Amino acid sequence: MIKGRFAPSPTGRMHLGNLFCALLSWLSAKSQGGEWLLRIEDLDPGRSRKEYADQLMDDLVWMGLEWDGEPVWQSRRSDIYAHYCHLLQQRGLTYPCYCTRADLLATQAPHESDGRVVYKGTCRHLAPQPGRQGATRLIVPDRDILCRDGHYGGFTVNLSRQVGDFIIRRKDGAWAYQLAVVVDDALTGVTEVVRGRDLLLSSPQQMYVAELLGFRQPCFIHHPLLCNSDEQRLSKRDKSLDMASLRQHYSARQVIGQLAFLAGLSPAPDAVSVKELLPLFSWERVPLENIVVCGV
């Protein structure tokens, strides 16, 4: 059984880029006769809001993107993440890190084009400091990992040189994405992860965590990003393309038709339902390069 999932963060209203991901994820799973799960990634207590989660679920239903089963709320799974973090700690694979972001930016150049900083293990051999709260980092070896993406093909990443020891629990106690997402995908039986290409380099980290925990790894499929006229990835700051504006000015079928056109699934942005798109769906039709969109 194919199981896909959509995992939005309830930190604001969804926008057209979020819907693009949700639609491709839904179509990919459903076109194979699979299930599509919903996970609310509300790990950040400072930014996540229940009203945003309720809103995004209502927006998905409005679009016809209905999920199977009950939504999974990450904020309710802290004990589960703690269990798996403890397993890694018992094996001597983690250490406390006291570095600030300013420390990292002052000593390291951003990695490649995504601005990420490769941590060089500054605190790896530092003795624990009682009374001082640190983040928890996972030690990575000097090892190449081959990633096979379902849309962009294969690529190799060296964990030590291109990733560095990464955080699995933040200094404030919040669980980090790279641990929580692996645990949740494994325990809910997700077999296919569809998400934006900005997360392409998260794949080797998550593959490594899954390997350490003995989990079966899902298939990763990344898609191009929708960008504004400045060729910047759409964000919740692009109010003209958020769901409040879209629902005010367009029908669900019109929005889906525009997304289908952008995804290469239809020759024109004609109004259509998600179910009508199922026989048209193929990853071979979806572009590889990011897509500039100025309006619907």
PDB file of C-alpha atoms in Angstrom:
ATOM      1  CA  MET A   1       0.000   0.000   0.000  1.00  0.00           C
ATOM      2  CA  ILE A   2       1.336   3.387  -1.032  1.00  0.00           C
ATOM      3  CA  LYS A   3       1.011   5.973   1.721  1.00  0.00           C
ATOM      4  CA  GLY A   4       1.716   9.603   0.981  1.00  0.00           C
ATOM      5  CA  ARG A   5       1.411  12.506   3.348  1.00  0.00           C
ATOM      6  CA  PHE A   6       1.095  16.271   3.533  1.00  0.00           C
ATOM      7  CA  ALA A   7       2.748  17.883   6.544  1.00  0.00           C
ATOM      8  CA  PRO A   8       2.096  21.636   6.799  1.00  0.00           C
ATOM      9  CA  SER A   9       3.223  23.862   9.666  1.00  0.00           C
ATOM     10  CA  PRO A  10       0.347  25.866  11.209  1.00  0.00           C
ATOM     11  CA  THR A  11       2.247  29.162  11.377  1.00  0.00           C
ATOM     12  CA  GLY A  12      -0.015  31.168   9.065  1.00  0.00           C
ATOM     13  CA  ARG A  13      -2.451  30.853   6.195  1.00  0.00           C
ATOM     14  CA  MET A  14      -1.486  28.466   3.407  1.00  0.00           C
ATOM     15  CA  HIS A  15      -0.518  29.960   0.046  1.00  0.00           C
ATOM     16  CA  LEU A  16      -0.467  28.737  -3.547  1.00  0.00           C
ATOM     17  CA  GLY A  17       2.939  27.070  -3.059  1.00  0.00           C
ATOM     18  CA  ASN A  18       1.600  24.996  -0.164  1.00  0.00           C
ATOM     19  CA  LEU A  19      -1.364  23.963  -2.281  1.00  0.00           C
ATOM     20  CA  PHE A  20       0.960  22.983  -5.133  1.00  0.00           C
ATOM     21  CA  CYS A  21       2.752  20.572  -2.798  1.00  0.00           C
ATOM     22  CA  ALA A  22      -0.505  19.241  -1.351  1.00  0.00           C
ATOM     23  CA  LEU A  23      -1.979  18.644  -4.803  1.00  0.00           C
ATOM     24  CA  LEU A  24       1.074  16.826  -6.195  1.00  0.00           C
ATOM     25  CA  SER A  25       1.347  14.727  -3.045  1.00  0.00           C
ATOM     26  CA  TRP A  26      -2.355  13.805  -3.180  1.00  0.00           C
ATOM     27  CA  LEU A  27      -2.270  13.013  -6.898  1.00  0.00           C
ATOM     28  CA  SER A  28       0.895  10.920  -6.586  1.00  0.00           C
ATOM     29  CA  ALA A  29      -0.560   8.741  -3.820  1.00  0.00           C
ATOM     30  CA  LYS A  30      -4.117   8.487  -5.134  1.00  0.00           C
ATOM     31  CA  SER A  31      -3.054   7.769  -8.734  1.00  0.00           C
ATOM     32  CA  GLN A  32      -1.384   4.632  -7.350  1.00  0.00           C
ATOM     33  CA  GLY A  33      -4.454   3.612  -5.383  1.00  0.00           C
ATOM     34  CA  GLY A  34      -2.806   4.650  -2.118  1.00  0.00           C
ATOM     35  CA  GLU A  35      -3.690   6.581   1.003  1.00  0.00           C
ATOM     36  CA  TRP A  36      -2.905  10.222   1.774  1.00  0.00           C
ATOM     37  CA  LEU A  37      -2.244  11.206   5.377  1.00  0.00           C
ATOM     38  CA  LEU A  38      -2.266  14.614   7.044  1.00  0.00           C
ATOM     39  CA  ARG A  39       0.288  15.562   9.697  1.00  0.00           C
ATOM     40  CA  ILE A  40       0.200  18.895  11.500  1.00  0.00           C
ATOM     41  CA  GLU A  41       3.833  19.863  12.125  1.00  0.00           C
ATOM     42  CA  ASP A  42       3.231  22.114  15.128  1.00  0.00           C
ATOM     43  CA  LEU A  43       6.608  21.520  16.773  1.00  0.00           C
ATOM     44  CA  ASP A  44       7.391  25.215  17.240  1.00  0.00           C
ATOM     45  CA  PRO A  45       5.313  26.382  20.224  1.00  0.00           C
ATOM     46  CA  GLY A  46       6.182  30.012  19.594  1.00  0.00           C
ATOM     47  CA  ARG A  47       4.794  30.131  16.048  1.00  0.00           C
ATOM     48  CA  SER A  48       2.202  27.363  15.751  1.00  0.00           C
ATOM     49  CA  ARG A  49      -1.466  28.179  16.323  1.00  0.00           C
ATOM     50  CA  LYS A  50      -4.475  25.868  16.600  1.00  0.00           C
ATOM     51  CA  GLU A  51      -6.571  28.328  14.583  1.00  0.00           C
ATOM     52  CA  TYR A  52      -4.084  28.126  11.708  1.00  0.00           C
ATOM     53  CA  ALA A  53      -4.320  24.333  11.781  1.00  0.00           C
ATOM     54  CA  ASP A  54      -8.125  24.451  11.710  1.00  0.00           C
ATOM     55  CA  GLN A  55      -7.926  26.928   8.839  1.00  0.00           C
ATOM     56  CA  LEU A  56      -5.562  24.837   6.733  1.00  0.00           C
ATOM     57  CA  MET A  57      -7.704  21.732   7.201  1.00  0.00           C
ATOM     58  CA  ASP A  58     -10.752  23.695   6.068  1.00  0.00           C
ATOM     59  CA  ASP A  59      -8.784  24.954   3.040  1.00  0.00           C
ATOM     60  CA  LEU A  60      -7.801  21.404   2.058  1.00  0.00           C
ATOM     61  CA  VAL A  61     -11.406  20.208   2.263  1.00  0.00           C
ATOM     62  CA  TRP A  62     -12.483  23.216   0.167  1.00  0.00           C
ATOM     63  CA  MET A  63      -9.982  22.120  -2.485  1.00  0.00           C
ATOM     64  CA  GLY A  64     -11.251  18.535  -2.398  1.00  0.00           C
ATOM     65  CA  LEU A  65      -7.984  17.269  -0.916  1.00  0.00           C
ATOM     66  CA  GLU A  66      -9.402  15.065   1.805  1.00  0.00           C
ATOM     67  CA  TRP A  67      -7.070  12.887   3.845  1.00  0.00           C
ATOM     68  CA  ASP A  68      -7.357   9.335   5.124  1.00  0.00           C
ATOM     69  CA  GLY A  69      -7.670   8.672   8.858  1.00  0.00           C
ATOM     70  CA  GLU A  70      -7.149  11.165  11.662  1.00  0.00           C
ATOM     71  CA  PRO A  71      -4.560  13.960  11.432  1.00  0.00           C
ATOM     72  CA  VAL A  72      -1.320  13.424  13.357  1.00  0.00           C
ATOM     73  CA  TRP A  73      -0.364  16.330  15.635  1.00  0.00           C
ATOM     74  CA  GLN A  74       3.359  16.505  16.353  1.00  0.00           C
ATOM     75  CA  SER A  75       2.825  18.595  19.492  1.00  0.00           C
ATOM     76  CA  ARG A  76       1.149  15.537  21.071  1.00  0.00           C
ATOM     77  CA  ARG A  77       4.041  13.158  20.346  1.00  0.00           C
ATOM     78  CA  SER A  78       6.857  14.533  22.504  1.00  0.00           C
ATOM     79  CA  ASP A  79       7.186  11.312  24.528  1.00  0.00           C
ATOM     80  CA  ILE A  80       7.656   9.328  21.312  1.00  0.00           C
ATOM     81  CA  TYR A  81      10.434  11.626  20.071  1.00  0.00           C
ATOM     82  CA  ALA A  82      12.068  11.518  23.517  1.00  0.00           C
ATOM     83  CA  HIS A  83      12.178   7.714  23.361  1.00  0.00           C
ATOM     84  CA  TYR A  84      14.022   7.652  20.053  1.00  0.00           C
ATOM     85  CA  CYS A  85      16.319  10.491  21.056  1.00  0.00           C
ATOM     86  CA  HIS A  86      17.218   8.515  24.177  1.00  0.00           C
ATOM     87  CA  LEU A  87      18.091   5.479  22.046  1.00  0.00           C
ATOM     88  CA  LEU A  88      20.559   7.602  20.079  1.00  0.00           C
ATOM     89  CA  GLN A  89      21.988   9.120  23.261  1.00  0.00           C
ATOM     90  CA  GLN A  90      22.502   5.667  24.790  1.00  0.00           C
ATOM     91  CA  ARG A  91      24.666   4.729  21.821  1.00  0.00           C
ATOM     92  CA  GLY A  92      26.878   7.777  22.273  1.00  0.00           C
ATOM     93  CA  LEU A  93      25.697   9.314  19.001  1.00  0.00           C
ATOM     94  CA  THR A  94      24.707  12.731  20.346  1.00  0.00           C
ATOM     95  CA  TYR A  95      26.196  15.589  22.350  1.00  0.00           C
ATOM     96  CA  PRO A  96      25.036  18.925  23.785  1.00  0.00           C
ATOM     97  CA  CYS A  97      25.836  21.980  21.683  1.00  0.00           C
ATOM     98  CA  TYR A  98      26.026  25.456  23.206  1.00  0.00           C
ATOM     99  CA  CYS A  99      26.791  27.397  20.022  1.00  0.00           C
ATOM    100  CA  THR A 100      24.520  30.240  19.029  1.00  0.00           C
ATOM    101  CA  ARG A 101      23.486  30.955  15.456  1.00  0.00           C
ATOM    102  CA  ALA A 102      25.696  34.043  15.581  1.00  0.00           C
ATOM    103  CA  ASP A 103      28.643  31.800  16.519  1.00  0.00           C
ATOM    104  CA  LEU A 104      27.976  29.562  13.529  1.00  0.00           C
ATOM    105  CA  LEU A 105      27.576  32.381  11.019  1.00  0.00           C
ATOM    106  CA  ALA A 106      30.741  34.067  12.241  1.00  0.00           C
ATOM    107  CA  THR A 107      32.925  31.032  11.668  1.00  0.00           C
ATOM    108  CA  GLN A 108      31.431  29.183   8.698  1.00  0.00           C
ATOM    109  CA  ALA A 109      30.509  30.056   5.138  1.00  0.00           C
ATOM    110  CA  PRO A 110      26.995  29.117   3.983  1.00  0.00           C
ATOM    111  CA  HIS A 111      26.850  25.781   2.181  1.00  0.00           C
ATOM    112  CA  GLU A 112      25.987  25.730  -1.518  1.00  0.00           C
ATOM    113  CA  SER A 113      22.963  27.788  -2.569  1.00  0.00           C
ATOM    114  CA  ASP A 114      20.530  27.185   0.255  1.00  0.00           C
ATOM    115  CA  GLY A 115      22.361  29.214   2.887  1.00  0.00           C
ATOM    116  CA  ARG A 116      22.807  26.297   5.253  1.00  0.00           C
ATOM    117  CA  VAL A 117      25.840  26.305   7.530  1.00  0.00           C
ATOM    118  CA  VAL A 118      27.843  23.098   7.860  1.00  0.00           C
ATOM    119  CA  TYR A 119      28.556  22.593  11.555  1.00  0.00           C
ATOM    120  CA  LYS A 120      32.167  21.586  12.181  1.00  0.00           C
ATOM    121  CA  GLY A 121      31.691  19.839  15.521  1.00  0.00           C
ATOM    122  CA  THR A 122      32.826  22.678  17.781  1.00  0.00           C
ATOM    123  CA  CYS A 123      31.116  21.206  20.849  1.00  0.00           C
ATOM    124  CA  ARG A 124      31.561  17.528  19.979  1.00  0.00           C
ATOM    125  CA  HIS A 125      34.417  16.970  22.445  1.00  0.00           C
ATOM    126  CA  LEU A 126      33.365  19.608  24.957  1.00  0.00           C
ATOM    127  CA  ALA A 127      32.544  18.354  28.460  1.00  0.00           C
ATOM    128  CA  PRO A 128      28.850  18.779  29.415  1.00  0.00           C
ATOM    129  CA  GLN A 129      28.218  22.010  31.314  1.00  0.00           C
ATOM    130  CA  PRO A 130      25.846  21.441  34.255  1.00  0.00           C
ATOM    131  CA  GLY A 131      23.131  24.030  34.550  1.00  0.00           C
ATOM    132  CA  ARG A 132      23.548  25.210  30.971  1.00  0.00           C
ATOM    133  CA  GLN A 133      20.942  24.217  28.416  1.00  0.00           C
ATOM    134  CA  GLY A 134      22.248  23.124  25.056  1.00  0.00           C
ATOM    135  CA  ALA A 135      20.798  21.792  21.848  1.00  0.00           C
ATOM    136  CA  THR A 136      21.227  18.082  21.080  1.00  0.00           C
ATOM    137  CA  ARG A 137      23.271  17.307  17.980  1.00  0.00           C
ATOM    138  CA  LEU A 138      23.588  13.999  16.171  1.00  0.00           C
ATOM    139  CA  ILE A 139      27.114  12.958  15.196  1.00  0.00           C
ATOM    140  CA  VAL A 140      27.548  12.166  11.507  1.00  0.00           C
ATOM    141  CA  PRO A 141      30.410  10.139  10.015  1.00  0.00           C
ATOM    142  CA  ASP A 142      32.644  11.051   7.087  1.00  0.00           C
ATOM    143  CA  ARG A 143      30.510   9.023   4.714  1.00  0.00           C
ATOM    144  CA  ASP A 144      28.777   9.407   1.374  1.00  0.00           C
ATOM    145  CA  ILE A 145      25.052   8.764   1.147  1.00  0.00           C
ATOM    146  CA  LEU A 146      23.429   8.068  -2.207  1.00  0.00           C
ATOM    147  CA  CYS A 147      19.992   9.621  -2.493  1.00  0.00           C
ATOM    148  CA  ARG A 148      17.607   8.506  -5.219  1.00  0.00           C
ATOM    149  CA  ASP A 149      14.974  11.167  -5.752  1.00  0.00           C
ATOM    150  CA  GLY A 150      11.872  10.160  -7.672  1.00  0.00           C
ATOM    151  CA  HIS A 151      11.890  13.370  -9.730  1.00  0.00           C
ATOM    152  CA  TYR A 152      15.440  14.753  -9.741  1.00  0.00           C
ATOM    153  CA  GLY A 153      17.320  11.472  -9.917  1.00  0.00           C
ATOM    154  CA  GLY A 154      20.312  10.319  -7.920  1.00  0.00           C
ATOM    155  CA  PHE A 155      22.849  12.454  -6.103  1.00  0.00           C
ATOM    156  CA  THR A 156      25.505  11.819  -3.476  1.00  0.00           C
ATOM    157  CA  VAL A 157      26.050  13.826  -0.293  1.00  0.00           C
ATOM    158  CA  ASN A 158      28.945  13.511   2.152  1.00  0.00           C
ATOM    159  CA  LEU A 159      27.474  13.754   5.636  1.00  0.00           C
ATOM    160  CA  SER A 160      30.542  15.247   7.266  1.00  0.00           C
ATOM    161  CA  ARG A 161      31.561  17.763   4.591  1.00  0.00           C
ATOM    162  CA  GLN A 162      28.172  18.818   3.263  1.00  0.00           C
ATOM    163  CA  VAL A 163      25.852  18.390   6.239  1.00  0.00           C
ATOM    164  CA  GLY A 164      27.757  18.314   9.527  1.00  0.00           C
ATOM    165  CA  ASP A 165      26.461  17.213  12.930  1.00  0.00           C
ATOM    166  CA  PHE A 166      22.852  18.386  13.001  1.00  0.00           C
ATOM    167  CA  ILE A 167      20.347  19.291  15.690  1.00  0.00           C
ATOM    168  CA  ILE A 168      17.654  16.801  16.694  1.00  0.00           C
ATOM    169  CA  ARG A 169      16.423  18.799  19.709  1.00  0.00           C
ATOM    170  CA  ARG A 170      16.581  22.540  20.040  1.00  0.00           C
ATOM    171  CA  LYS A 171      18.060  24.409  22.968  1.00  0.00           C
ATOM    172  CA  ASP A 172      14.569  25.441  24.106  1.00  0.00           C
ATOM    173  CA  GLY A 173      13.493  21.781  24.249  1.00  0.00           C
ATOM    174  CA  ALA A 174      11.476  21.755  21.031  1.00  0.00           C
ATOM    175  CA  TRP A 175      12.020  18.696  18.848  1.00  0.00           C
ATOM    176  CA  ALA A 176      13.811  19.345  15.592  1.00  0.00           C
ATOM    177  CA  TYR A 177      12.317  18.552  12.216  1.00  0.00           C
ATOM    178  CA  GLN A 178      15.050  16.079  11.204  1.00  0.00           C
ATOM    179  CA  LEU A 179      14.194  13.680  14.039  1.00  0.00           C
ATOM    180  CA  ALA A 180      10.436  14.141  14.297  1.00  0.00           C
ATOM    181  CA  VAL A 181       9.749  13.742  10.589  1.00  0.00           C
ATOM    182  CA  VAL A 182      11.682  10.457  10.390  1.00  0.00           C
ATOM    183  CA  VAL A 183       9.928   8.988  13.429  1.00  0.00           C
ATOM    184  CA  ASP A 184       6.484  10.071  12.260  1.00  0.00           C
ATOM    185  CA  ASP A 185       6.903   8.831   8.698  1.00  0.00           C
ATOM    186  CA  ALA A 186       8.091   5.445   9.959  1.00  0.00           C
ATOM    187  CA  LEU A 187       5.459   4.941  12.647  1.00  0.00           C
ATOM    188  CA  THR A 188       2.561   5.978  10.401  1.00  0.00           C
ATOM    189  CA  GLY A 189       3.726   3.770   7.540  1.00  0.00           C
ATOM    190  CA  VAL A 190       4.495   6.542   5.045  1.00  0.00           C
ATOM    191  CA  THR A 191       6.108   5.082   1.925  1.00  0.00           C
ATOM    192  CA  GLU A 192       6.283   8.211  -0.246  1.00  0.00           C
ATOM    193  CA  VAL A 193       7.366  11.735   0.730  1.00  0.00           C
ATOM    194  CA  VAL A 194       6.480  14.494  -1.748  1.00  0.00           C
ATOM    195  CA  ARG A 195       7.778  17.969  -0.908  1.00  0.00           C
ATOM    196  CA  GLY A 196       9.510  21.041  -2.344  1.00  0.00           C
ATOM    197  CA  ARG A 197      13.023  20.895  -3.760  1.00  0.00           C
ATOM    198  CA  ASP A 198      14.201  23.319  -1.039  1.00  0.00           C
ATOM    199  CA  LEU A 199      14.184  20.244   1.225  1.00  0.00           C
ATOM    200  CA  LEU A 200      16.195  18.076  -1.162  1.00  0.00           C
ATOM    201  CA  LEU A 201      19.303  18.180   1.047  1.00  0.00           C
ATOM    202  CA  SER A 202      17.262  17.081   4.064  1.00  0.00           C
ATOM    203  CA  SER A 203      16.957  13.640   2.482  1.00  0.00           C
ATOM    204  CA  PRO A 204      20.451  12.348   3.400  1.00  0.00           C
ATOM    205  CA  GLN A 205      20.028  13.503   7.005  1.00  0.00           C
ATOM    206  CA  GLN A 206      16.687  11.755   7.311  1.00  0.00           C
ATOM    207  CA  MET A 207      17.983   8.640   5.584  1.00  0.00           C
ATOM    208  CA  TYR A 208      20.807   8.489   8.113  1.00  0.00           C
ATOM    209  CA  VAL A 209      18.466   8.911  11.104  1.00  0.00           C
ATOM    210  CA  ALA A 210      16.155   6.221   9.719  1.00  0.00           C
ATOM    211  CA  GLU A 211      19.115   3.876   9.279  1.00  0.00           C
ATOM    212  CA  LEU A 212      20.282   4.413  12.859  1.00  0.00           C
ATOM    213  CA  LEU A 213      16.795   3.739  14.221  1.00  0.00           C
ATOM    214  CA  GLY A 214      16.216   0.702  12.026  1.00  0.00           C
ATOM    215  CA  PHE A 215      13.349   2.251  10.072  1.00  0.00           C
ATOM    216  CA  ARG A 216      12.390   1.486   6.501  1.00  0.00           C
ATOM    217  CA  GLN A 217      13.077   4.550   4.376  1.00  0.00           C
ATOM    218  CA  PRO A 218      10.346   6.122   2.250  1.00  0.00           C
ATOM    219  CA  CYS A 219      10.732   7.117  -1.375  1.00  0.00           C
ATOM    220  CA  PHE A 220      11.532  10.843  -1.675  1.00  0.00           C
ATOM    221  CA  ILE A 221      10.043  12.852  -4.533  1.00  0.00           C
ATOM    222  CA  HIS A 222      10.798  16.575  -4.675  1.00  0.00           C
ATOM    223  CA  HIS A 223       9.028  19.082  -6.867  1.00  0.00           C
ATOM    224  CA  PRO A 224       9.932  22.535  -8.248  1.00  0.00           C
ATOM    225  CA  LEU A 225       8.984  25.566  -6.201  1.00  0.00           C
ATOM    226  CA  LEU A 226       6.491  28.256  -7.092  1.00  0.00           C
ATOM    227  CA  CYS A 227       8.244  31.620  -7.044  1.00  0.00           C
ATOM    228  CA  ASN A 228       7.142  35.262  -7.121  1.00  0.00           C
ATOM    229  CA  SER A 229       8.178  37.803  -9.756  1.00  0.00           C
ATOM    230  CA  ASP A 230      11.513  38.270  -7.941  1.00  0.00           C
ATOM    231  CA  GLU A 231      12.112  34.518  -8.368  1.00  0.00           C
ATOM    232  CA  GLN A 232      11.887  34.028  -4.608  1.00  0.00           C
ATOM    233  CA  ARG A 233      10.014  31.039  -3.217  1.00  0.00           C
ATOM    234  CA  LEU A 234       6.423  31.878  -2.332  1.00  0.00           C
ATOM    235  CA  SER A 235       5.952  32.419   1.389  1.00  0.00           C
ATOM    236  CA  LYS A 236       3.209  33.397   3.773  1.00  0.00           C
ATOM    237  CA  ARG A 237       4.220  37.019   3.150  1.00  0.00           C
ATOM    238  CA  ASP A 238       2.808  36.804  -0.397  1.00  0.00           C
ATOM    239  CA  LYS A 239      -0.687  37.767   0.704  1.00  0.00           C
ATOM    240  CA  SER A 240      -2.107  38.034  -2.818  1.00  0.00           C
ATOM    241  CA  LEU A 241      -1.549  34.310  -3.247  1.00  0.00           C
ATOM    242  CA  ASP A 242      -2.632  33.100   0.191  1.00  0.00           C
ATOM    243  CA  MET A 243      -5.803  31.129   0.728  1.00  0.00           C
ATOM    244  CA  ALA A 244      -7.785  34.050   2.140  1.00  0.00           C
ATOM    245  CA  SER A 245      -7.336  35.974  -1.102  1.00  0.00           C
ATOM    246  CA  LEU A 246      -7.688  32.948  -3.363  1.00  0.00           C
ATOM    247  CA  ARG A 247     -10.959  31.822  -1.789  1.00  0.00           C
ATOM    248  CA  GLN A 248     -12.330  35.353  -2.035  1.00  0.00           C
ATOM    249  CA  HIS A 249     -11.655  35.707  -5.764  1.00  0.00           C
ATOM    250  CA  TYR A 250     -11.681  32.186  -7.232  1.00  0.00           C
ATOM    251  CA  SER A 251     -13.498  28.883  -7.017  1.00  0.00           C
ATOM    252  CA  ALA A 252     -11.690  25.743  -5.910  1.00  0.00           C
ATOM    253  CA  ARG A 253     -11.879  24.375  -9.472  1.00  0.00           C
ATOM    254  CA  GLN A 254     -10.224  27.528 -10.830  1.00  0.00           C
ATOM    255  CA  VAL A 255      -7.364  27.310  -8.329  1.00  0.00           C
ATOM    256  CA  ILE A 256      -6.857  23.619  -9.067  1.00  0.00           C
ATOM    257  CA  GLY A 257      -6.903  24.328 -12.799  1.00  0.00           C
ATOM    258  CA  GLN A 258      -4.161  26.925 -12.402  1.00  0.00           C
ATOM    259  CA  LEU A 259      -2.059  24.542 -10.308  1.00  0.00           C
ATOM    260  CA  ALA A 260      -2.550  21.751 -12.847  1.00  0.00           C
ATOM    261  CA  PHE A 261      -1.368  24.089 -15.610  1.00  0.00           C
ATOM    262  CA  LEU A 262       1.706  25.127 -13.610  1.00  0.00           C
ATOM    263  CA  ALA A 263       2.466  21.461 -12.925  1.00  0.00           C
ATOM    264  CA  GLY A 264       2.378  20.617 -16.628  1.00  0.00           C
ATOM    265  CA  LEU A 265      -0.662  18.367 -16.216  1.00  0.00           C
ATOM    266  CA  SER A 266      -2.954  20.378 -18.495  1.00  0.00           C
ATOM    267  CA  PRO A 267      -2.316  22.620 -21.524  1.00  0.00           C
ATOM    268  CA  ALA A 268      -4.392  25.510 -20.176  1.00  0.00           C
ATOM    269  CA  PRO A 269      -5.487  26.757 -16.729  1.00  0.00           C
ATOM    270  CA  ASP A 270      -9.048  25.535 -17.166  1.00  0.00           C
ATOM    271  CA  ALA A 271     -11.192  24.870 -14.098  1.00  0.00           C
ATOM    272  CA  VAL A 272     -11.011  21.245 -12.981  1.00  0.00           C
ATOM    273  CA  SER A 273     -11.457  19.081  -9.891  1.00  0.00           C
ATOM    274  CA  VAL A 274      -8.728  17.060  -8.213  1.00  0.00           C
ATOM    275  CA  LYS A 275     -10.431  13.792  -9.137  1.00  0.00           C
ATOM    276  CA  GLU A 276     -10.569  14.803 -12.798  1.00  0.00           C
ATOM    277  CA  LEU A 277      -6.793  15.258 -12.713  1.00  0.00           C
ATOM    278  CA  LEU A 278      -6.055  11.705 -11.548  1.00  0.00           C
ATOM    279  CA  PRO A 279      -5.892  10.094 -15.029  1.00  0.00           C
ATOM    280  CA  LEU A 280      -3.663  12.967 -16.231  1.00  0.00           C
ATOM    281  CA  PHE A 281      -1.080  12.750 -13.479  1.00  0.00           C
ATOM    282  CA  SER A 282       2.512  11.759 -14.236  1.00  0.00           C
ATOM    283  CA  TRP A 283       5.756  12.929 -12.648  1.00  0.00           C
ATOM    284  CA  GLU A 284       7.246  13.017 -16.149  1.00  0.00           C
ATOM    285  CA  ARG A 285       4.993  15.983 -16.941  1.00  0.00           C
ATOM    286  CA  VAL A 286       6.047  18.019 -13.900  1.00  0.00           C
ATOM    287  CA  PRO A 287       8.830  20.549 -14.644  1.00  0.00           C
ATOM    288  CA  LEU A 288      12.236  20.333 -12.992  1.00  0.00           C
ATOM    289  CA  GLU A 289      12.936  24.066 -12.831  1.00  0.00           C
ATOM    290  CA  ASN A 290      11.217  26.433 -10.403  1.00  0.00           C
ATOM    291  CA  ILE A 291       8.065  28.147 -11.702  1.00  0.00           C
ATOM    292  CA  VAL A 292       7.429  31.902 -11.592  1.00  0.00           C
ATOM    293  CA  VAL A 293       3.811  32.814 -10.879  1.00  0.00           C
ATOM    294  CA  CYS A 294       2.472  36.366 -10.485  1.00  0.00           C
ATOM    295  CA  GLY A 295      -1.192  35.646  -9.915  1.00  0.00           C
ATOM    296  CA  VAL A 296      -3.988  33.200 -10.628  1.00  0.00           C
TER     297      VAL A 296
END
